mmCIF file of C-alpha atoms and ligand atoms in Angstrom:
data_model
loop_
_atom_site.group_PDB
_atom_site.id
_atom_site.type_symbol
_atom_site.label_atom_id
_atom_site.label_comp_id
_atom_site.label_asym_id
_atom_site.label_seq_id
_atom_site.Cartn_x
_atom_site.Cartn_y
_atom_site.Cartn_z
ATOM 1 C CA MET Q 25 133.858 133.108 -63.354
ATOM 2 C CA ARG Q 26 136.748 135.063 -64.796
ATOM 3 C CA ASN Q 27 136.675 138.849 -64.404
ATOM 4 C CA LYS Q 28 135.754 141.354 -66.926
ATOM 5 C CA ILE Q 29 138.378 144.040 -67.157
ATOM 6 C CA VAL Q 30 138.752 147.332 -68.870
ATOM 7 C CA ALA Q 31 142.478 148.611 -68.346
ATOM 8 C CA GLY Q 32 143.761 152.097 -69.447
ATOM 9 C CA ASN Q 33 147.444 152.120 -70.432
ATOM 10 C CA TRP Q 34 148.498 155.712 -70.441
ATOM 11 C CA LYS Q 35 151.866 154.977 -71.561
ATOM 12 C CA MET Q 36 154.378 158.108 -71.376
ATOM 13 C CA ASN Q 37 151.636 160.813 -71.832
ATOM 14 C CA LEU Q 38 150.324 163.674 -69.874
ATOM 15 C CA ASP Q 39 152.318 166.242 -67.722
ATOM 16 C CA ALA Q 40 151.535 166.587 -64.035
ATOM 17 C CA ASP Q 41 148.559 168.924 -64.528
ATOM 18 C CA GLU Q 42 147.041 167.213 -67.445
ATOM 19 C CA ALA Q 43 147.349 163.715 -65.427
ATOM 20 C CA GLU Q 44 145.834 165.114 -62.313
ATOM 21 C CA SER Q 45 142.883 166.625 -64.460
ATOM 22 C CA LEU Q 46 142.101 163.310 -66.040
ATOM 23 C CA TYR Q 47 142.595 161.379 -62.806
ATOM 24 C CA ARG Q 48 140.078 163.771 -61.166
ATOM 25 C CA ASP Q 49 137.690 163.296 -64.216
ATOM 26 C CA LEU Q 50 137.752 159.445 -63.800
ATOM 27 C CA LEU Q 51 137.126 159.835 -60.030
ATOM 28 C CA ASN Q 52 134.041 161.843 -60.618
ATOM 29 C CA LYS Q 53 132.705 159.593 -63.222
ATOM 30 C CA SER Q 54 132.225 156.630 -60.555
ATOM 31 C CA LEU Q 55 133.647 153.888 -62.807
ATOM 32 C CA GLY Q 56 132.689 151.593 -59.690
ATOM 33 C CA GLN Q 57 133.723 148.132 -59.694
ATOM 34 C CA SER Q 58 131.000 145.703 -59.578
ATOM 35 C CA ASP Q 59 130.842 141.881 -59.183
ATOM 36 C CA GLY Q 60 133.386 140.489 -61.687
ATOM 37 C CA LYS Q 61 133.999 143.713 -63.385
ATOM 38 C CA MET Q 62 137.112 145.610 -62.938
ATOM 39 C CA THR Q 63 138.742 148.992 -63.969
ATOM 40 C CA LEU Q 64 142.245 149.524 -63.961
ATOM 41 C CA ILE Q 65 144.565 152.272 -64.924
ATOM 42 C CA PHE Q 66 148.099 152.354 -65.697
ATOM 43 C CA PRO Q 67 149.567 155.813 -65.220
ATOM 44 C CA PRO Q 68 153.226 156.778 -65.587
ATOM 45 C CA ASN Q 69 155.198 155.843 -62.426
ATOM 46 C CA ILE Q 70 155.542 159.496 -61.025
ATOM 47 C CA TYR Q 71 151.913 159.603 -60.519
ATOM 48 C CA LEU Q 72 151.412 156.231 -58.913
ATOM 49 C CA LYS Q 73 151.786 157.103 -55.316
ATOM 50 C CA ASP Q 74 149.598 160.087 -55.354
ATOM 51 C CA PHE Q 75 146.813 158.497 -57.321
ATOM 52 C CA ILE Q 76 146.731 155.520 -55.162
ATOM 53 C CA GLU Q 77 146.451 157.643 -52.103
ATOM 54 C CA LYS Q 78 143.577 159.670 -53.635
ATOM 55 C CA ASN Q 79 141.777 156.606 -55.117
ATOM 56 C CA ASN Q 80 138.089 156.418 -53.805
ATOM 57 C CA GLY Q 81 137.819 152.588 -54.872
ATOM 58 C CA SER Q 82 136.560 153.208 -58.584
ATOM 59 C CA PHE Q 83 139.586 151.334 -59.923
ATOM 60 C CA GLU Q 84 142.819 149.439 -59.241
ATOM 61 C CA ILE Q 85 146.178 151.240 -60.045
ATOM 62 C CA GLY Q 86 148.924 149.383 -61.785
ATOM 63 C CA ALA Q 87 152.474 150.281 -63.181
ATOM 64 C CA GLN Q 88 153.347 149.903 -66.790
ATOM 65 C CA ASN Q 89 156.606 148.165 -66.023
ATOM 66 C CA VAL Q 90 158.657 146.489 -63.408
ATOM 67 C CA ASN Q 91 162.219 145.413 -63.009
ATOM 68 C CA ALA Q 92 162.875 141.840 -62.307
ATOM 69 C CA GLN Q 93 165.522 142.641 -59.515
ATOM 70 C CA LYS Q 94 164.506 143.072 -55.850
ATOM 71 C CA ASN Q 95 166.818 146.330 -55.260
ATOM 72 C CA GLY Q 96 170.365 147.131 -56.012
ATOM 73 C CA ALA Q 97 172.137 149.200 -58.662
ATOM 74 C CA TYR Q 98 169.701 149.350 -61.694
ATOM 75 C CA THR Q 99 169.652 152.857 -62.219
ATOM 76 C CA GLY Q 100 166.131 154.292 -63.340
ATOM 77 C CA GLU Q 101 164.421 151.083 -62.605
ATOM 78 C CA VAL Q 102 161.615 150.189 -60.281
ATOM 79 C CA SER Q 103 161.145 146.949 -58.282
ATOM 80 C CA ALA Q 104 157.842 144.874 -57.658
ATOM 81 C CA SER Q 105 158.606 145.273 -53.831
ATOM 82 C CA GLN Q 106 158.564 149.046 -54.295
ATOM 83 C CA LEU Q 107 155.394 149.051 -56.210
ATOM 84 C CA LYS Q 108 153.898 146.931 -53.635
ATOM 85 C CA SER Q 109 154.933 149.139 -50.800
ATOM 86 C CA ILE Q 110 153.030 151.922 -52.248
ATOM 87 C CA GLY Q 111 150.018 150.113 -52.818
ATOM 88 C CA CYS Q 112 150.213 149.296 -56.542
ATOM 89 C CA SER Q 113 148.289 145.965 -57.386
ATOM 90 C CA TRP Q 114 148.976 145.391 -61.053
ATOM 91 C CA VAL Q 115 151.745 145.553 -63.564
ATOM 92 C CA LEU Q 116 151.921 145.099 -67.539
ATOM 93 C CA VAL Q 117 154.587 142.793 -68.567
ATOM 94 C CA GLY Q 118 155.577 142.042 -72.340
ATOM 95 C CA HIS Q 119 153.704 145.062 -74.011
ATOM 96 C CA SER Q 120 154.994 144.991 -77.557
ATOM 97 C CA GLU Q 121 156.644 148.553 -76.955
ATOM 98 C CA ARG Q 122 158.742 146.985 -74.058
ATOM 99 C CA ARG Q 123 159.558 143.899 -76.329
ATOM 100 C CA THR Q 124 160.663 145.864 -79.515
ATOM 101 C CA LEU Q 125 161.901 149.203 -78.193
ATOM 102 C CA PHE Q 126 163.399 147.943 -74.923
ATOM 103 C CA ASN Q 127 164.494 144.402 -76.417
ATOM 104 C CA GLU Q 128 162.922 142.655 -73.621
ATOM 105 C CA ASP Q 129 163.166 138.864 -74.553
ATOM 106 C CA ASP Q 130 161.272 135.876 -72.996
ATOM 107 C CA LYS Q 131 164.037 135.439 -70.215
ATOM 108 C CA VAL Q 132 163.535 138.979 -69.049
ATOM 109 C CA LEU Q 133 159.583 138.814 -69.073
ATOM 110 C CA LEU Q 134 159.580 135.639 -67.220
ATOM 111 C CA ASP Q 135 162.014 137.267 -64.600
ATOM 112 C CA LYS Q 136 159.666 140.073 -64.366
ATOM 113 C CA ILE Q 137 156.535 138.047 -63.807
ATOM 114 C CA ASN Q 138 158.110 135.872 -61.171
ATOM 115 C CA SER Q 139 159.076 138.788 -59.305
ATOM 116 C CA ALA Q 140 155.744 140.594 -59.694
ATOM 117 C CA LEU Q 141 154.036 137.425 -58.420
ATOM 118 C CA GLU Q 142 156.574 137.163 -55.611
ATOM 119 C CA TYR Q 143 155.383 140.377 -54.292
ATOM 120 C CA GLY Q 144 151.844 139.662 -54.907
ATOM 121 C CA LEU Q 145 151.046 141.899 -57.854
ATOM 122 C CA ASN Q 146 148.595 140.700 -60.565
ATOM 123 C CA VAL Q 147 149.973 140.881 -64.036
ATOM 124 C CA ILE Q 148 148.702 141.457 -67.585
ATOM 125 C CA TYR Q 149 150.973 139.616 -70.040
ATOM 126 C CA CYS Q 150 150.687 141.091 -73.309
ATOM 127 C CA CYS Q 151 151.083 139.142 -76.539
ATOM 128 C CA GLY Q 152 150.550 139.955 -80.501
ATOM 129 C CA GLU Q 153 151.796 139.450 -83.670
ATOM 130 C CA SER Q 154 153.306 141.903 -86.292
ATOM 131 C CA LEU Q 155 151.673 142.512 -89.732
ATOM 132 C CA ASN Q 156 154.190 140.671 -91.516
ATOM 133 C CA GLU Q 157 153.761 137.555 -89.175
ATOM 134 C CA ARG Q 158 150.081 137.705 -89.783
ATOM 135 C CA LYS Q 159 150.634 138.116 -93.592
ATOM 136 C CA GLU Q 160 152.968 135.012 -93.502
ATOM 137 C CA LEU Q 161 150.277 133.169 -91.398
ATOM 138 C CA ARG Q 162 152.561 133.170 -88.323
ATOM 139 C CA HIS Q 163 150.323 134.931 -86.139
ATOM 140 C CA LYS Q 164 149.099 131.692 -84.087
ATOM 141 C CA SER Q 165 152.504 130.414 -83.867
ATOM 142 C CA LYS Q 166 153.716 133.710 -82.644
ATOM 143 C CA ILE Q 167 151.229 133.803 -79.968
ATOM 144 C CA GLN Q 168 151.663 130.277 -79.041
ATOM 145 C CA SER Q 169 155.561 130.929 -78.554
ATOM 146 C CA GLN Q 170 154.726 133.891 -76.305
ATOM 147 C CA LEU Q 171 152.355 132.197 -74.280
ATOM 148 C CA ALA Q 172 154.807 129.105 -73.657
ATOM 149 C CA ILE Q 173 156.836 131.150 -71.152
ATOM 150 C CA LEU Q 174 153.898 130.997 -68.802
ATOM 151 C CA LYS Q 175 154.212 126.962 -68.534
ATOM 152 C CA ALA Q 176 156.932 128.133 -65.895
ATOM 153 C CA PHE Q 177 154.323 128.917 -63.379
ATOM 154 C CA SER Q 178 151.862 126.910 -61.308
ATOM 155 C CA LEU Q 179 147.972 126.704 -61.191
ATOM 156 C CA GLU Q 180 148.148 128.854 -58.064
ATOM 157 C CA GLN Q 181 150.230 131.729 -59.932
ATOM 158 C CA ILE Q 182 148.393 131.672 -63.174
ATOM 159 C CA LYS Q 183 145.333 132.740 -61.089
ATOM 160 C CA SER Q 184 146.997 136.394 -60.860
ATOM 161 C CA ILE Q 185 147.830 136.466 -64.417
ATOM 162 C CA SER Q 186 145.532 137.972 -67.220
ATOM 163 C CA ILE Q 187 146.375 137.842 -70.966
ATOM 164 C CA ALA Q 188 146.234 140.966 -73.236
ATOM 165 C CA TYR Q 189 145.822 140.135 -76.903
ATOM 166 C CA GLU Q 190 147.355 143.084 -78.912
ATOM 167 C CA PRO Q 191 148.190 142.720 -82.433
ATOM 168 C CA ILE Q 192 151.056 145.186 -83.083
ATOM 169 C CA TRP Q 193 149.568 146.311 -86.275
ATOM 170 C CA ALA Q 194 146.536 147.558 -84.324
ATOM 171 C CA ILE Q 195 148.301 149.549 -81.625
ATOM 172 C CA GLY Q 196 148.014 153.179 -82.084
ATOM 173 C CA THR Q 197 147.313 152.806 -85.696
ATOM 174 C CA GLY Q 198 143.380 153.150 -85.620
ATOM 175 C CA LYS Q 199 143.251 149.817 -87.297
ATOM 176 C CA THR Q 200 141.550 147.610 -84.920
ATOM 177 C CA ALA Q 201 141.269 143.679 -85.634
ATOM 178 C CA SER Q 202 137.845 142.866 -86.861
ATOM 179 C CA PRO Q 203 135.508 141.143 -84.406
ATOM 180 C CA ASP Q 204 136.458 137.850 -86.315
ATOM 181 C CA GLN Q 205 140.078 138.206 -86.355
ATOM 182 C CA ALA Q 206 139.916 139.055 -82.533
ATOM 183 C CA ALA Q 207 137.676 136.313 -81.785
ATOM 184 C CA GLU Q 208 139.564 133.718 -83.645
ATOM 185 C CA MET Q 209 142.813 134.736 -81.618
ATOM 186 C CA HIS Q 210 141.096 134.860 -78.383
ATOM 187 C CA ASP Q 211 139.603 131.567 -79.022
ATOM 188 C CA PHE Q 212 143.121 130.290 -79.896
ATOM 189 C CA ILE Q 213 144.633 131.751 -76.871
ATOM 190 C CA ARG Q 214 141.816 130.208 -74.489
ATOM 191 C CA GLU Q 215 142.795 126.774 -76.252
ATOM 192 C CA GLU Q 216 146.536 127.299 -75.627
ATOM 193 C CA LEU Q 217 145.921 128.100 -71.804
ATOM 194 C CA LYS Q 218 143.764 124.980 -71.614
ATOM 195 C CA ILE Q 219 146.866 122.946 -73.118
ATOM 196 C CA LEU Q 220 149.203 124.528 -70.747
ATOM 197 C CA PHE Q 221 147.095 124.653 -67.727
ATOM 198 C CA GLY Q 222 143.781 122.518 -68.086
ATOM 199 C CA SER Q 223 140.308 123.697 -68.588
ATOM 200 C CA GLU Q 224 139.475 125.231 -65.324
ATOM 201 C CA ALA Q 225 142.465 127.432 -64.901
ATOM 202 C CA SER Q 226 141.945 128.525 -68.830
ATOM 203 C CA ASP Q 227 138.425 129.261 -68.165
ATOM 204 C CA GLN Q 228 139.314 131.469 -65.390
ATOM 205 C CA THR Q 229 141.774 133.523 -67.243
ATOM 206 C CA SER Q 230 140.642 137.071 -68.357
ATOM 207 C CA ILE Q 231 141.733 137.585 -72.075
ATOM 208 C CA LEU Q 232 141.640 141.290 -73.156
ATOM 209 C CA TYR Q 233 141.790 142.787 -76.513
ATOM 210 C CA GLY Q 234 143.994 145.893 -77.046
ATOM 211 C CA GLY Q 235 144.788 147.757 -80.011
ATOM 212 C CA SER Q 236 142.865 150.982 -81.281
ATOM 213 C CA CYS Q 237 140.135 149.742 -79.215
ATOM 214 C CA SER Q 238 137.664 152.668 -78.775
ATOM 215 C CA PRO Q 239 134.043 153.720 -78.124
ATOM 216 C CA SER Q 240 133.187 152.858 -81.613
ATOM 217 C CA ASN Q 241 134.445 149.303 -81.577
ATOM 218 C CA ALA Q 242 134.275 148.130 -77.970
ATOM 219 C CA GLU Q 243 130.719 147.074 -77.964
ATOM 220 C CA VAL Q 244 131.027 144.492 -80.813
ATOM 221 C CA LEU Q 245 134.594 143.397 -79.546
ATOM 222 C CA PHE Q 246 133.311 142.741 -76.043
ATOM 223 C CA LYS Q 247 130.343 140.548 -77.284
ATOM 224 C CA CYS Q 248 132.861 138.165 -78.435
ATOM 225 C CA HIS Q 249 132.593 135.001 -76.365
ATOM 226 C CA ASN Q 250 136.376 134.960 -75.247
ATOM 227 C CA ILE Q 251 136.858 138.468 -75.227
ATOM 228 C CA ASP Q 252 136.908 139.752 -71.618
ATOM 229 C CA GLY Q 253 137.531 143.294 -71.937
ATOM 230 C CA GLY Q 254 140.250 145.504 -73.204
ATOM 231 C CA LEU Q 255 143.694 147.113 -72.654
ATOM 232 C CA ILE Q 256 143.030 150.584 -73.864
ATOM 233 C CA GLY Q 257 145.820 153.256 -75.126
ATOM 234 C CA GLY Q 258 144.884 156.136 -76.612
ATOM 235 C CA ALA Q 259 141.095 156.044 -75.847
ATOM 236 C CA ALA Q 260 141.877 155.825 -72.251
ATOM 237 C CA LEU Q 261 143.422 159.492 -72.236
ATOM 238 C CA ASN Q 262 139.860 160.907 -72.152
ATOM 239 C CA ALA Q 263 137.712 160.223 -69.321
ATOM 240 C CA ASP Q 264 134.277 160.177 -71.326
ATOM 241 C CA SER Q 265 135.921 157.626 -73.999
ATOM 242 C CA PHE Q 266 137.344 155.530 -71.256
ATOM 243 C CA ARG Q 267 134.015 155.311 -69.531
ATOM 244 C CA SER Q 268 131.974 154.590 -72.733
ATOM 245 C CA ILE Q 269 134.232 151.695 -73.234
ATOM 246 C CA ILE Q 270 133.707 150.350 -69.733
ATOM 247 C CA GLU Q 271 129.992 150.583 -70.113
ATOM 248 C CA PHE Q 272 130.140 148.162 -72.995
ATOM 249 C CA LEU Q 273 131.335 145.561 -70.563
ATOM 250 C CA LYS Q 274 128.497 143.310 -69.732
HETATM 251 P P1 PGA R 29 146.091 151.693 -78.384
HETATM 252 O O1 PGA R 29 147.096 151.010 -77.365
HETATM 253 O O2 PGA R 29 144.643 151.492 -77.610
HETATM 254 O O3 PGA R 29 146.240 153.017 -78.272
HETATM 255 O O4 PGA R 29 146.060 151.211 -79.656
HETATM 256 C C1 PGA R 29 146.890 149.860 -76.809
HETATM 257 C C2 PGA R 29 147.869 149.490 -75.890
HETATM 258 O O5 PGA R 29 149.120 149.690 -76.553
HETATM 259 O O6 PGA R 29 147.941 148.757 -74.837
#
């Protein structure tokens, strides 16, 4: 069956001492991966190599971004081959902050996923609607169009892609989607994946919820049939709250 995943997206937070201290806390909390249950962390790039070297197997480590090019004159960017070469195993693509603040469009996101897959990285592909899109009842069509870019990938490739449903209005706002809202969208995403890739591939794909997920709401969210875990921002910056969220994953 599909993996259950809790992933912590640290974003551009924590200086070196703070990051080291959180990382040590997480290592000590034995977040152990077990059958079909995975913990991932996405720290800022500058900490990746050090953390990967110190990892005790409690979790897998990924990058928050990747450039689609292999190498070359792309000042400030990091490629999938470079991430792979330091032992990184996951990458986030399509986070709403990248889409809106860095103008990443479908073409860029497609190229990024292609490059990540070429180098054997697993991808969490994020999708989500804005508050206006929801108010105007365009939330499903928005997700449908964001998922449509995935049809470029084969059944084999889709095995390396997980989805995170992150309503933009819930990210960093403290306003979590209600279990009904989240469940409706996760069911919809599962159906869309079925249309794109067939039932077997759709059933195997993990769909995570993201957007103000915390120890106070994770339990009820994770009980929803098609919610296979969470992509956690703010609550991943504290080892105790991150661990509590992981414990709700059954
Ligand atoms: P949040 O962020 O948990 O702080 O809302 C989630 C995310 O952006 O992935």
